[in-house]
Short mmCIF file of C-alpha atoms and ligand atoms in Angstrom, two decimals:
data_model
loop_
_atom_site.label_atom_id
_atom_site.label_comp_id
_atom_site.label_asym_id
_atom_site.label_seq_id
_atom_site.Cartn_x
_atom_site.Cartn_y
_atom_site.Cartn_z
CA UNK A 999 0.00 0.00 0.00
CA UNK A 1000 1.50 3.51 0.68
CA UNK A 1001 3.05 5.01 3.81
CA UNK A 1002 4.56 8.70 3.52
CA UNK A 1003 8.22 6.64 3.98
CA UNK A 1004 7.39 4.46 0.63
CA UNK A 1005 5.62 7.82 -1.00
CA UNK A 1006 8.94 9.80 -0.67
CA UNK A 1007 11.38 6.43 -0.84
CA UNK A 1008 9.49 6.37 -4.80
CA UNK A 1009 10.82 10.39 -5.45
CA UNK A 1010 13.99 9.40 -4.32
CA UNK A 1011 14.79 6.68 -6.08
CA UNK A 1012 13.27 8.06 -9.24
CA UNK A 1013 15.51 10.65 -11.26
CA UNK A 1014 12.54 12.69 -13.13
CA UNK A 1015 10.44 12.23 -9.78
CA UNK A 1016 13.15 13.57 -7.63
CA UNK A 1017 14.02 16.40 -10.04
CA UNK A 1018 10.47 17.67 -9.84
CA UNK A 1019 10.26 17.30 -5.79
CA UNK A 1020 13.71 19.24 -5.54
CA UNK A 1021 12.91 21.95 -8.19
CA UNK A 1022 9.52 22.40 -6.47
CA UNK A 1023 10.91 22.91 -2.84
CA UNK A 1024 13.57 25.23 -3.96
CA UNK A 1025 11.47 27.35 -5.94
CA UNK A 1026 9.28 27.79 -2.77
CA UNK A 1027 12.45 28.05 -0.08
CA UNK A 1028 13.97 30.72 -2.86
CA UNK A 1029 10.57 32.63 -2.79
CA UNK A 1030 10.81 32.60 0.82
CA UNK A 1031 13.84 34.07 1.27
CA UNK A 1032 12.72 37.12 -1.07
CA UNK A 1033 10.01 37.60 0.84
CA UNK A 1034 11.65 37.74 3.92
CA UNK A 1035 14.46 39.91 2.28
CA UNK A 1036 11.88 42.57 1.03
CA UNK A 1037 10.24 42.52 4.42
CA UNK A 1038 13.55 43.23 6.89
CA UNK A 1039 14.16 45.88 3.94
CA UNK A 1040 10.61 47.70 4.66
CA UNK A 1041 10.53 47.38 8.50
CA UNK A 1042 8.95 50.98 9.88
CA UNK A 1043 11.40 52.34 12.49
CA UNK A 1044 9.66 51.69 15.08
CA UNK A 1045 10.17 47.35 14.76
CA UNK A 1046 14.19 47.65 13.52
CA UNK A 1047 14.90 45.35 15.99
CA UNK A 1048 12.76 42.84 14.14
CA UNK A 1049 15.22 43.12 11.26
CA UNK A 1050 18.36 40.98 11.69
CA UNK A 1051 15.74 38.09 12.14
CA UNK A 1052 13.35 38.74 9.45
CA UNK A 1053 17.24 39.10 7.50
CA UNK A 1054 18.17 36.00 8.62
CA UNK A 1055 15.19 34.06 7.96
CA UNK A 1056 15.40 35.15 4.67
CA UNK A 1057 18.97 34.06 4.31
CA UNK A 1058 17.85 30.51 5.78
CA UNK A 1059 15.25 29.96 3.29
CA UNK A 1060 17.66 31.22 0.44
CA UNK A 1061 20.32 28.40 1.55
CA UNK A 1062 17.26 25.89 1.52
CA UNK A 1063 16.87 26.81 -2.27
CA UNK A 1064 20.56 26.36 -2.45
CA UNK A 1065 20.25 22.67 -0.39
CA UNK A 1066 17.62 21.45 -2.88
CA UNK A 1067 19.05 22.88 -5.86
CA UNK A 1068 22.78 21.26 -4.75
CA UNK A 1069 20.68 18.37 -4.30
CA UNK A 1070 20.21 17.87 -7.60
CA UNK A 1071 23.38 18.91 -8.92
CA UNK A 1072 24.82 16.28 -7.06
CA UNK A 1073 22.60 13.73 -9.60
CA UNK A 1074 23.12 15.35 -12.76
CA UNK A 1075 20.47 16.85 -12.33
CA UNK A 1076 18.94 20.74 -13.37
CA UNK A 1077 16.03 21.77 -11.88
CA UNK A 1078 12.74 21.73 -13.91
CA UNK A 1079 9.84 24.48 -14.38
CA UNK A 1080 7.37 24.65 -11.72
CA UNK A 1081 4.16 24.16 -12.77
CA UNK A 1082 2.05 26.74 -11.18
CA UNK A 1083 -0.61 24.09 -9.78
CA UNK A 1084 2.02 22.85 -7.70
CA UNK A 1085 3.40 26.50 -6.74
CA UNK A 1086 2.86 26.58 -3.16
CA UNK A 1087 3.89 30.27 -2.29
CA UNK A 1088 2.43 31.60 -4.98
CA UNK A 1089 -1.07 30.17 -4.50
CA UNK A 1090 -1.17 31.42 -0.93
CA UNK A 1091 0.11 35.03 -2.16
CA UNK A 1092 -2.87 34.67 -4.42
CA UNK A 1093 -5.76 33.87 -1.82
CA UNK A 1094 -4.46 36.85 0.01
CA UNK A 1095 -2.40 35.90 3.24
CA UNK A 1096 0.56 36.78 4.03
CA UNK A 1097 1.79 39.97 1.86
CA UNK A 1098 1.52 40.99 -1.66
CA UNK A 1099 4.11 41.07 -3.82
CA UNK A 1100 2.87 44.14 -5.17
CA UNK A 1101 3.54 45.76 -1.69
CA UNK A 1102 7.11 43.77 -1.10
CA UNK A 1103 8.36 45.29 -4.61
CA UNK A 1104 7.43 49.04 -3.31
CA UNK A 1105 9.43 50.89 -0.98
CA UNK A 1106 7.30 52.00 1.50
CA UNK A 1107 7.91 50.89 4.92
CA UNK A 1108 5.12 48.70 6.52
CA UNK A 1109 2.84 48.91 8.91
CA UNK A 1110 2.00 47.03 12.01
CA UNK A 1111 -1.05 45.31 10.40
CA UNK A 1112 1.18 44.29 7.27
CA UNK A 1113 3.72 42.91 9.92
CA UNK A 1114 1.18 40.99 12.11
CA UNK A 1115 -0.27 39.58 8.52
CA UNK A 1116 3.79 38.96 7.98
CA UNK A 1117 4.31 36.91 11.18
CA UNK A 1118 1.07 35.13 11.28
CA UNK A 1119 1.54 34.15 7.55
CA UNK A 1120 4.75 32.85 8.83
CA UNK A 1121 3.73 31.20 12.00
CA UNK A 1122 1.05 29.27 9.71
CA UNK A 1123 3.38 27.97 7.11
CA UNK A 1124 6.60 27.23 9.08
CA UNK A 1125 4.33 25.07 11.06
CA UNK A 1126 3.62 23.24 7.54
CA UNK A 1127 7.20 23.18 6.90
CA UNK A 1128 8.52 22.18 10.29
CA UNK A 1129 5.73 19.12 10.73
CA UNK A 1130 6.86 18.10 7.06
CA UNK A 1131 10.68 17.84 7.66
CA UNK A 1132 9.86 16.27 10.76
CA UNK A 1133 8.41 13.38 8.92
CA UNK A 1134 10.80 13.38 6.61
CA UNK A 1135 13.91 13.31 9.07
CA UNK A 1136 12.23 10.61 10.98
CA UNK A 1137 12.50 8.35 7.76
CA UNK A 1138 15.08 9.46 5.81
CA UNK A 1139 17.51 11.72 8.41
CA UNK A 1140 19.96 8.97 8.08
CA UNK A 1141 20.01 8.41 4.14
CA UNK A 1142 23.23 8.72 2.53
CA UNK A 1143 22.25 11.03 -0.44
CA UNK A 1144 19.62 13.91 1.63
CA UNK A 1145 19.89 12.89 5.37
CA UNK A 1146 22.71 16.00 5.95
CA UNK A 1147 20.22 18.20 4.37
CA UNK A 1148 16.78 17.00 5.35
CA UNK A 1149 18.36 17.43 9.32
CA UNK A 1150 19.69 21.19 8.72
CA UNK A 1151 16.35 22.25 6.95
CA UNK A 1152 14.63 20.65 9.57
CA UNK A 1153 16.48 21.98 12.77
CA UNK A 1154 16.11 25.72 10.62
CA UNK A 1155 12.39 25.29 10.29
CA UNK A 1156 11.78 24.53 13.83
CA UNK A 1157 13.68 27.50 14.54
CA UNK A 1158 11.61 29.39 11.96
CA UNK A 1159 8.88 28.15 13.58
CA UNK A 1160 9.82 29.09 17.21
CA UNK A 1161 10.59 32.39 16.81
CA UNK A 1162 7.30 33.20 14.87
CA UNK A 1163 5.39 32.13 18.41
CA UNK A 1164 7.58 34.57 20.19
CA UNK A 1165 7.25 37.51 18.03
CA UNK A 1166 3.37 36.91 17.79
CA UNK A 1167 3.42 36.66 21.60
CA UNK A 1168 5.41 39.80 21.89
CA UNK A 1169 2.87 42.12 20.15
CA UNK A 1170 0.07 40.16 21.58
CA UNK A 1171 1.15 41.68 24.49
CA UNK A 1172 1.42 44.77 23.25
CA UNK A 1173 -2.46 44.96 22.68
CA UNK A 1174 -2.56 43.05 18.94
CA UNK A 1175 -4.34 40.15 20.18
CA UNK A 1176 -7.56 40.25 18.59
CA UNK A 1177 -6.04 41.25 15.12
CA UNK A 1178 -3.14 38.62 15.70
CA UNK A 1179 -5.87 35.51 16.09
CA UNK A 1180 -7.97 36.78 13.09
CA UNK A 1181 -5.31 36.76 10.90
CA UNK A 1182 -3.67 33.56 12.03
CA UNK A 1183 -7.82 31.96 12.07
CA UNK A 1184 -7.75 33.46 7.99
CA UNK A 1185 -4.01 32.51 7.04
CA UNK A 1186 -4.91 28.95 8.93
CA UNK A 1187 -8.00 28.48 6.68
CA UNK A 1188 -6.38 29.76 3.58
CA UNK A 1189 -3.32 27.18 4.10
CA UNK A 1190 -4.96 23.95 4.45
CA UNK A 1191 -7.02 24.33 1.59
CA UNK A 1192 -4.09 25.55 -0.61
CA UNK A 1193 -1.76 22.86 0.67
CA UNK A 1194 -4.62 20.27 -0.47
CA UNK A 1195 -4.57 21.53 -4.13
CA UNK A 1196 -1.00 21.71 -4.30
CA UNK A 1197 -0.78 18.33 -2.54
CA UNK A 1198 -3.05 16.78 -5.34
CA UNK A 1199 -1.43 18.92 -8.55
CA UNK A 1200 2.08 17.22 -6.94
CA UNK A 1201 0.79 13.65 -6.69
CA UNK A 1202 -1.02 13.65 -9.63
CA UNK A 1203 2.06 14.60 -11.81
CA UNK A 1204 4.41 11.29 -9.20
CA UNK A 1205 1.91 9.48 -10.79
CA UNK A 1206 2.25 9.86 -14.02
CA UNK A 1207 6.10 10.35 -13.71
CA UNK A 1208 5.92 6.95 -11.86
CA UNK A 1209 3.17 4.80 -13.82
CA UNK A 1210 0.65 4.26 -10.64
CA UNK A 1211 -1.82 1.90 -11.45
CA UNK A 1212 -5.24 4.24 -11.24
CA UNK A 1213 -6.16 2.53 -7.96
CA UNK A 1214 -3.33 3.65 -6.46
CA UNK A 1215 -3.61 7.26 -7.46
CA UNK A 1216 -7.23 7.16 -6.18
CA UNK A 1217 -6.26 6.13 -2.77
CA UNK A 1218 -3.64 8.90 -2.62
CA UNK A 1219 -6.00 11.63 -3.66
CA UNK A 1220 -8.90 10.18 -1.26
CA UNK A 1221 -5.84 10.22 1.69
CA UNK A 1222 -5.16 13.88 0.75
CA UNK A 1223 -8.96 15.03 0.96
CA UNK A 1224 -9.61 12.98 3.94
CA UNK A 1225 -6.56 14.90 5.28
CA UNK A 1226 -7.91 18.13 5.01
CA UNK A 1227 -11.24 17.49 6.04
CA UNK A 1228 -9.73 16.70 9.52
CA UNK A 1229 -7.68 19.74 9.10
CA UNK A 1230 -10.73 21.71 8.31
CA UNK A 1231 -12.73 20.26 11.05
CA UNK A 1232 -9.91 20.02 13.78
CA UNK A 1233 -6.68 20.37 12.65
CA UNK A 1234 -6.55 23.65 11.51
CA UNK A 1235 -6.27 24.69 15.38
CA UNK A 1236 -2.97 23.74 15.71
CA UNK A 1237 -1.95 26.39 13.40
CA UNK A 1238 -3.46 29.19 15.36
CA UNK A 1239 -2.13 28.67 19.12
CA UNK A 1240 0.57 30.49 20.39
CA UNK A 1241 2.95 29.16 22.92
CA UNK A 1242 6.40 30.95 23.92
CA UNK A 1243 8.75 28.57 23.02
CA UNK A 1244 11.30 26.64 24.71
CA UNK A 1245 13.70 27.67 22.00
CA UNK A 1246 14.43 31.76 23.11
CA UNK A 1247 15.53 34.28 20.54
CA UNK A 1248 15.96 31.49 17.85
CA UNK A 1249 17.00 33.89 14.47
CA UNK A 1250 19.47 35.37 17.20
CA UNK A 1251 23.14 35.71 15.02
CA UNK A 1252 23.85 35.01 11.93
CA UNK A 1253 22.40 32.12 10.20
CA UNK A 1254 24.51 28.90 9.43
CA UNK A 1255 26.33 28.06 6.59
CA UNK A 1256 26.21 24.96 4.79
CA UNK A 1257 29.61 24.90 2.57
CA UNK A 1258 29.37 21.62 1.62
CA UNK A 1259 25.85 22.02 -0.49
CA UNK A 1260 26.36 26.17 -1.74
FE1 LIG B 919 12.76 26.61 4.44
FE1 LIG B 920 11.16 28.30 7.16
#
């Protein structure tokens, strides 16, 4: 049958399979760090001391794009167009969470509701990321050919992660409660629902890259809606909580290098 190890263990050991996972995940890491780039660029005087993180988040999601794109180097391999079905950051940017592009490409500073929309936006998707390279280093931390990298993205988006609940924290002290659960409810809602279609544009394209027998594909897209309707019933509240972390100040100093992949 299938198991997320056997799922991935398939993209691995499949050269057009794998070049479409890696080109997909560093197209969305790259986009990331833009984003993140623009924003510690457009900070309003008044949050400046939000800037070497938002800086260094960036930088950590631009060395992810470097990681998967070294990744395939490493086969032979050059990355392949992203179809925009299965363009992740993009399709969010389009249902309206998070910030425009429009707005990143401008130069006027932003304001506090762009950065609460910036950190909830964050807080939502790092969650995504973090859960997924969770599962991932849990079956595949130790593989010769991505282990190395599937444990530094990992450990980054956990720190990603962490200090999104602090900064949220921080201005929901300040009196930004109210706004800071809206947006986190919307971004929450948004998410699951775009991480579904992408999820299906994804796994219908393994399919056909990996000649699944129409049974198969049916019980992968029926595991993927079944997915989200728990998310959309239940799960979706784990997006939206906001705990201060045990991990303090994580986007503290400069981020890490990784020499061996860029
Ligand atoms: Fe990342
Ligand atoms: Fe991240």
């Amino acid at each position: 049958m299938f198991s997320a190890r056997s799922l991935f263990q398939e993209i691995v050991d499949n050269d057009a399979a794998y070049r479409l996972f890696c080109s997909i995940a560093a197209r969305g890491e790259t986009q990331g760090g833009w984003e993140n780039g623009r924003i510690a660029a457009l900070l309003p005087e008044s949050h400046r001391d939000l800037a070497p993180k938002v800086a260094r988040h960036g930088a950590d999601e631009d060395k992810h794009g470097r990681i998967f794109r070294a990744l395939l180097r490493r086969r032979g391999l050059t990355p392949v167009e992203v179809p925009e079905a299965t363009d992740y950051t993009m399709l969010l940017e389009r249902r309206g969470t998070g910030l425009a592009h429009n707005k990143l490409r401008r130069e006027e500073p932003l304001g506090e509701r762009d950065i609460i929309a910036y950190l909830a936006h964050s807080r939502v998707t790092e969650q995504r990321a973090a859960e997924q390279m969770l599962l991932l280093r849990k079956h595949f931390g130790d593989h010769p050919e991505v282990g190395r990298a599937v444990r530094m993205i990992c450990h980054d988006e956990e720190n990603h992660l962490a200090y999104c609940h602090e900064e949220l924290l921080r201005l929901a002290r300040a009196g930004h409660g109210r706004a800071i659960q809206r947006t986190l409810r919307q971004c929450a809602l948004a998410e699951i629902a775009v991480h579904r279609d992408v999820s299906l544009a994804v796994m219908a394209r393994m399919g056909r890259i990996l000649g699944w027998s129409r049974s198969r594909s049916t019980l992968i897209r029926a595991g993927i809606m079944a997915f989200y309707g728990y998310e959309r019933l239940f799960g979706w509240r784990r997006m939206v909580s906001l705990a201060m972390p045990a991990r303090r100040n994580a986007l503290g100093g400069p981020a890490a290098t990784a020499p061996e992949f860029a």
